[in-house]
PDB file of C-alpha atoms in Angstrom:
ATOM      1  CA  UNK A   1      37.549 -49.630  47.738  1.00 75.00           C
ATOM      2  CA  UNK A   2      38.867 -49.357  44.411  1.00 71.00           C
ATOM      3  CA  UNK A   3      38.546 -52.623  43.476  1.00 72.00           C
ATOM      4  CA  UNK A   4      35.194 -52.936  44.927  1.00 72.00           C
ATOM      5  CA  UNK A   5      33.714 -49.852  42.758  1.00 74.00           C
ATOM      6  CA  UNK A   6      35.280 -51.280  39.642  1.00 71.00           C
ATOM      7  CA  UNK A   7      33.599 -54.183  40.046  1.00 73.00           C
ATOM      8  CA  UNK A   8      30.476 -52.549  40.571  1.00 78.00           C
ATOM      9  CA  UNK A   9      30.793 -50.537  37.674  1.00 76.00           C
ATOM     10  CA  UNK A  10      31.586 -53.538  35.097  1.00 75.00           C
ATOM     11  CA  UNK A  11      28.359 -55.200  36.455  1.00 78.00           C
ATOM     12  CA  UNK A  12      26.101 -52.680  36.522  1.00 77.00           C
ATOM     13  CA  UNK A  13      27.310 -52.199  32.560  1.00 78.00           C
ATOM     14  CA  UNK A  14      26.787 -55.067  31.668  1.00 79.00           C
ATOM     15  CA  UNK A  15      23.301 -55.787  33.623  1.00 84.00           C
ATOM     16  CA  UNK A  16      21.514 -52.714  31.796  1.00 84.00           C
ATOM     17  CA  UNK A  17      23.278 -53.549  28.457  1.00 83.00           C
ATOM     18  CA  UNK A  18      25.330 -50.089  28.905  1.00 80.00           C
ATOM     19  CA  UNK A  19      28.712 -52.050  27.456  1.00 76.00           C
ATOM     20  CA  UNK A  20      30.813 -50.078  25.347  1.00 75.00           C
ATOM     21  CA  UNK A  21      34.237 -50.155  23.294  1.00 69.00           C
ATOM     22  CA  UNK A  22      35.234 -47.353  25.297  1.00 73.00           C
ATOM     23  CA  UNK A  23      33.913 -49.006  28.684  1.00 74.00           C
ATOM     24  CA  UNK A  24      36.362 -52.225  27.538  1.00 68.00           C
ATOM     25  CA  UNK A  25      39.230 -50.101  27.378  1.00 69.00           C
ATOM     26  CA  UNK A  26      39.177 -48.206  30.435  1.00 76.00           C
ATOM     27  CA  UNK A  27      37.933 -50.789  32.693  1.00 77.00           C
ATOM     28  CA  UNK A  28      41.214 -53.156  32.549  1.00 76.00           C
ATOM     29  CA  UNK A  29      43.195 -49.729  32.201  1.00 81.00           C
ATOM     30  CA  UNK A  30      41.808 -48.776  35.532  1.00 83.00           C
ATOM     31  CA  UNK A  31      42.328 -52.089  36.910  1.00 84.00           C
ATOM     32  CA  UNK A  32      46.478 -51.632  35.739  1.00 88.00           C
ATOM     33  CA  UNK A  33      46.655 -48.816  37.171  1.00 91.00           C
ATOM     34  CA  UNK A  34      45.050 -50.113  40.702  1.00 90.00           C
ATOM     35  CA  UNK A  35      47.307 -52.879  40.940  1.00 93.00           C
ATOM     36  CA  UNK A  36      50.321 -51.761  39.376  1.00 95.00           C
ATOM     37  CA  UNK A  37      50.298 -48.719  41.290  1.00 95.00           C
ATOM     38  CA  UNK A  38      49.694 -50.706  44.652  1.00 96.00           C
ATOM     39  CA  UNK A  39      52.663 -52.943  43.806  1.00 97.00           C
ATOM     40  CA  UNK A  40      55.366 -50.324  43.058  1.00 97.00           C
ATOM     41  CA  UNK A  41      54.120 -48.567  46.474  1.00 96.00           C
ATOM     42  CA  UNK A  42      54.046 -52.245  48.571  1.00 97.00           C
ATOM     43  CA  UNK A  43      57.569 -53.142  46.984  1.00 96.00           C
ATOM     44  CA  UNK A  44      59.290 -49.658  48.395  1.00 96.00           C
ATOM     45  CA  UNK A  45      58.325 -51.553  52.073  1.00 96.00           C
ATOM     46  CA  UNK A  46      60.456 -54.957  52.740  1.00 92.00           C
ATOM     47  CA  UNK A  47      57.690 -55.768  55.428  1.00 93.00           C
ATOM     48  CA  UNK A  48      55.129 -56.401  52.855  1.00 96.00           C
ATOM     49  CA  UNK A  49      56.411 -58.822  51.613  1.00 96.00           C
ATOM     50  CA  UNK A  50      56.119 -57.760  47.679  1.00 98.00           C
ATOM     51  CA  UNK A  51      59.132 -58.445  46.028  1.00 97.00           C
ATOM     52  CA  UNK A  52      61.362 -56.432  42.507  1.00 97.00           C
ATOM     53  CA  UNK A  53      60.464 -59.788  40.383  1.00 97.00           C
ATOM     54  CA  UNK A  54      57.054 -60.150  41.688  1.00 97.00           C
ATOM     55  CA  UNK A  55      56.131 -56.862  40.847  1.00 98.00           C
ATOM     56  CA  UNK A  56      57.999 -56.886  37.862  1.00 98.00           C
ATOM     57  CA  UNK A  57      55.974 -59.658  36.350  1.00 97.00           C
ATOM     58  CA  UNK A  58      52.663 -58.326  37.521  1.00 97.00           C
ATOM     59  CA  UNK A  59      53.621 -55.393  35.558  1.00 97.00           C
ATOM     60  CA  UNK A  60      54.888 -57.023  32.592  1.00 97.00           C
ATOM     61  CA  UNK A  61      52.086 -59.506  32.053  1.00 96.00           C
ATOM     62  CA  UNK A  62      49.661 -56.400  32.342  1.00 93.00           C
ATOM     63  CA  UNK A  63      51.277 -54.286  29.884  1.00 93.00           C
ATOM     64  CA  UNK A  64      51.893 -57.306  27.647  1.00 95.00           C
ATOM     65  CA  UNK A  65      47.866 -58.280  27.779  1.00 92.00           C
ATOM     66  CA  UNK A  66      47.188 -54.918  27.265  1.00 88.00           C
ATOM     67  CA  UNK A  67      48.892 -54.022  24.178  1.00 90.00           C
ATOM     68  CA  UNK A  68      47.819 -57.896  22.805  1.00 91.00           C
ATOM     69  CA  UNK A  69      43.989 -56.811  23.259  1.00 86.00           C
ATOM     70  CA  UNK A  70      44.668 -53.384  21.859  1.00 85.00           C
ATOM     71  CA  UNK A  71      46.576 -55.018  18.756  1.00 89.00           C
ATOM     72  CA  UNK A  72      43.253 -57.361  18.572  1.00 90.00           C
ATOM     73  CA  UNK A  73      40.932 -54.888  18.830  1.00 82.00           C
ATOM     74  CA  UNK A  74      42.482 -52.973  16.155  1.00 86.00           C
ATOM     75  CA  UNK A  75      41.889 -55.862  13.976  1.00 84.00           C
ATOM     76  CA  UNK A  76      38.223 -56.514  15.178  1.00 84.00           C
ATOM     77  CA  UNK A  77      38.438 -59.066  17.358  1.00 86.00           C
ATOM     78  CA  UNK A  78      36.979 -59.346  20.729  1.00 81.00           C
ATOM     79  CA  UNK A  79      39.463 -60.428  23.599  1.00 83.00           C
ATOM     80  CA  UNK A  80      37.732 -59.450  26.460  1.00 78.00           C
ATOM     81  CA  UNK A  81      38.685 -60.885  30.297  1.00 78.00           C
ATOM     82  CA  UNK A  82      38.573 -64.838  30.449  1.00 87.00           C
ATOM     83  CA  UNK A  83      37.646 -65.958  34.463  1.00 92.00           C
ATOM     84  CA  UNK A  84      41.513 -66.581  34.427  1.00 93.00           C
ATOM     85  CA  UNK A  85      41.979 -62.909  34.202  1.00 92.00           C
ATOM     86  CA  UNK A  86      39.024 -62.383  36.908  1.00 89.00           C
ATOM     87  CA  UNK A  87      40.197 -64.408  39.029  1.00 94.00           C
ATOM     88  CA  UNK A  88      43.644 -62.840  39.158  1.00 95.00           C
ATOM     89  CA  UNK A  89      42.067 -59.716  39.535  1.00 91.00           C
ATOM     90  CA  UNK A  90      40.450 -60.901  42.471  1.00 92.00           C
ATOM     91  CA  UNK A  91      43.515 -62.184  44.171  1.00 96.00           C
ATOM     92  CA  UNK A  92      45.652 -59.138  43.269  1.00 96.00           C
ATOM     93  CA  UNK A  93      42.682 -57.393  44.950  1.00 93.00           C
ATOM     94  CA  UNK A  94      43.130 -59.587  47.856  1.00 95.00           C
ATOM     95  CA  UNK A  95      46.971 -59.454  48.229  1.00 97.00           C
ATOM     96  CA  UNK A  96      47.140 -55.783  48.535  1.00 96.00           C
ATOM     97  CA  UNK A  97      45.539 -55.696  51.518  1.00 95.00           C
ATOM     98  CA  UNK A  98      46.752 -58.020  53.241  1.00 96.00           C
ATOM     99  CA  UNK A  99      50.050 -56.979  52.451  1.00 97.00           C
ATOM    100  CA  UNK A 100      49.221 -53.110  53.450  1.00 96.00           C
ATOM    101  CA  UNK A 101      47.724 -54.800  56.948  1.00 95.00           C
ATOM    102  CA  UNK A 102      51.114 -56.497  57.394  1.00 95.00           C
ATOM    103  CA  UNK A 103      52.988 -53.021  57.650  1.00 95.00           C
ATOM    104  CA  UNK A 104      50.716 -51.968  60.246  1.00 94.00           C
ATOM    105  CA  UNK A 105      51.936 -52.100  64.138  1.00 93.00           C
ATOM    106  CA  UNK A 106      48.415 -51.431  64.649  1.00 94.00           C
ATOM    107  CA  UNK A 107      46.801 -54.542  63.083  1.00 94.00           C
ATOM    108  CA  UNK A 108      49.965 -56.582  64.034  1.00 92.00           C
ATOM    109  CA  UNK A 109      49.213 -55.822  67.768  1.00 92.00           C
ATOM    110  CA  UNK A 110      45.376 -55.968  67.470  1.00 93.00           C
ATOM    111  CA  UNK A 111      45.745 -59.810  66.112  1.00 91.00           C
ATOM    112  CA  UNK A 112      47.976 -61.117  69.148  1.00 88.00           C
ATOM    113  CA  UNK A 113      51.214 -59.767  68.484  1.00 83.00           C
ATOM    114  CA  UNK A 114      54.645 -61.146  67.346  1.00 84.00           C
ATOM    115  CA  UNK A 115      53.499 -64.687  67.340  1.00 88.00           C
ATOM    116  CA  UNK A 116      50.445 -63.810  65.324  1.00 91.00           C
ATOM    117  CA  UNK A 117      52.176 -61.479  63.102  1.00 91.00           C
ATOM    118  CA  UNK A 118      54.202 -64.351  61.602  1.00 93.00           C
ATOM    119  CA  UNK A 119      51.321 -66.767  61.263  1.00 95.00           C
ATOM    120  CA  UNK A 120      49.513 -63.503  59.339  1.00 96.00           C
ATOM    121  CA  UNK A 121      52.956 -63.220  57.596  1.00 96.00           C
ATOM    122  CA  UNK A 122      52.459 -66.599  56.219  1.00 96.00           C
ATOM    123  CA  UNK A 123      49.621 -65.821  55.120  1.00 97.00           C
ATOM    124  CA  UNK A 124      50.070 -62.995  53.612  1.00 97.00           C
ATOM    125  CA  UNK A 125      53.616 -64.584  51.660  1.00 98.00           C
ATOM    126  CA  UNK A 126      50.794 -67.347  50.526  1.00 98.00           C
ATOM    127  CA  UNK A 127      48.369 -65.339  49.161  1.00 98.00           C
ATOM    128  CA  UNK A 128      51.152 -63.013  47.145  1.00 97.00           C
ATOM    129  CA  UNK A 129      52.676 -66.343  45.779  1.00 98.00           C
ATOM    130  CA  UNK A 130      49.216 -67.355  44.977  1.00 98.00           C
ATOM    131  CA  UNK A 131      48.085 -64.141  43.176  1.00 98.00           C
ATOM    132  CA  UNK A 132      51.922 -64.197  41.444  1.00 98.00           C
ATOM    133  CA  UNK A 133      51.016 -67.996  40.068  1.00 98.00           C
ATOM    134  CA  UNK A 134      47.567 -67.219  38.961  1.00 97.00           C
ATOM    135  CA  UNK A 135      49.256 -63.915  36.904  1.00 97.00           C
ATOM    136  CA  UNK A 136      51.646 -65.754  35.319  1.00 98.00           C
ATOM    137  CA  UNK A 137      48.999 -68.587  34.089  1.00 97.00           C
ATOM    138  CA  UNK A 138      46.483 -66.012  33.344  1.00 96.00           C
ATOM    139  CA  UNK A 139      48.711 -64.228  31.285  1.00 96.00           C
ATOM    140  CA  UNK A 140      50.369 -67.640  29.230  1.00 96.00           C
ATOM    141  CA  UNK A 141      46.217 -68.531  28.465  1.00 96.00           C
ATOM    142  CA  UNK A 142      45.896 -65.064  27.580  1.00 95.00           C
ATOM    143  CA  UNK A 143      49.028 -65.146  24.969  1.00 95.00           C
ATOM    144  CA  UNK A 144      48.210 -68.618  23.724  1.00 95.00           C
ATOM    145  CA  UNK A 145      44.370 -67.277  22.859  1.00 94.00           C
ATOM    146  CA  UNK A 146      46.000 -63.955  21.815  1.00 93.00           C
ATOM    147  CA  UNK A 147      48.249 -65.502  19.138  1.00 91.00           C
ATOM    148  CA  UNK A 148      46.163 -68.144  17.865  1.00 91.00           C
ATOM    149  CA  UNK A 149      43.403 -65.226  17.342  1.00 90.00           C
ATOM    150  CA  UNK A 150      46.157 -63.142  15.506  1.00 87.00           C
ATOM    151  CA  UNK A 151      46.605 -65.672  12.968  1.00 88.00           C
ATOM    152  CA  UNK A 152      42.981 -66.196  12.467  1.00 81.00           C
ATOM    153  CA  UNK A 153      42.778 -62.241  11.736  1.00 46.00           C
ATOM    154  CA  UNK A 154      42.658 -61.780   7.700  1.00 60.00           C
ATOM    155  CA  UNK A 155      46.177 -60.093   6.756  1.00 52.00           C
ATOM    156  CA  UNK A 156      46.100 -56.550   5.934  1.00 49.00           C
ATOM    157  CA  UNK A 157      47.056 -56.422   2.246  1.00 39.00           C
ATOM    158  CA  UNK A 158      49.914 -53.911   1.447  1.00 41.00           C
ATOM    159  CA  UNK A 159      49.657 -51.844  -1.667  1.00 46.00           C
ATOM    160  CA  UNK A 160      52.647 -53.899  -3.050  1.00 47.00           C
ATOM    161  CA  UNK A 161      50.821 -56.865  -3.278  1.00 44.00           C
ATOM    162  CA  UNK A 162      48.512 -56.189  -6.313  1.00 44.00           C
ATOM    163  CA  UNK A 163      50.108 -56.527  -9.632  1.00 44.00           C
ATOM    164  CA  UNK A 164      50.880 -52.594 -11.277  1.00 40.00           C
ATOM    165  CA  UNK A 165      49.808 -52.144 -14.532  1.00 42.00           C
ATOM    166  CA  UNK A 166      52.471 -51.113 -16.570  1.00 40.00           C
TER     167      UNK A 166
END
């Protein structure tokens, strides 16, 4: 539901021309804190399949994009979300949920029972190693673009570097 309202948000924005700095910040900020938080809660559960180094590089390659765009921003440039990054998004959006349905008796019963529960399993283990992938690519395109725009930024000149008069 989350997910669903963010993405409603960022369209509506950007349909009636409402885009702002402040609206680029918060958006991804919002969308780290969706996914993030929904990791660390999935990987206290063994049945969902998350695992310490899969949340651990979700985590790291959002904090790491995070502080590159901020440093970018700072310096002017624009390094908004590439459809790498959306389509991430999306299947972060997706593995939550599937993983969450994987802890439930409820759902596991409702979908055939033990021998449907591992085929949905599977699934689920597919779709985290999927979204897990598509992370760590989005976030290599996203550090490649990152540093070739930081040395395209002019250098901030230092007040040591003009000559003093004496």
């Amino acid at each position: 539901v989350a997910a669903s309202t963010d993405f409603l948000d960022g369209y509506y924005a950007r349909k009636y021309g409402q885009v702002t700095v402040l609206g680029r910040i918060l958006d991804p900020f919002v969308d780290k804190i969706i996914i993030c938080g929904a990791f660390i809660f999935l990987l206290e559960h063994p049945r969902s399949g998350v695992t310490a180094w899969m949340t651990v590089i979700i985590i790291g390659r959002e904090m790491f994009v995070t502080s590159l765009r901020a440093i970018l921003e700072q310096h002017g440039r624009d390094f908004s979300a590439k459809w790498s990054g959306k389509v991430k998004m999306v299947l972060q959006c997706v593995a939550v949920p599937v993983c969450l349905l994987s802890l439930s008796p409820e759902f596991r019963e409702m979908i055939g029972g033990a021998a449907a529960a591992e085929w949905f399993d599977v699934f689920r283990d597919v779709v985290l190693w999927v979204a897990v992938a598509i992370t760590i690519y989005s976030g290599v395109e996203y550090t490649v673009r990152g540093f070739r725009m930081l040395n395209m930024a002019p250098q901030e000149e230092s007040p040591n570097d003009h000559a003093r008069p004496s």
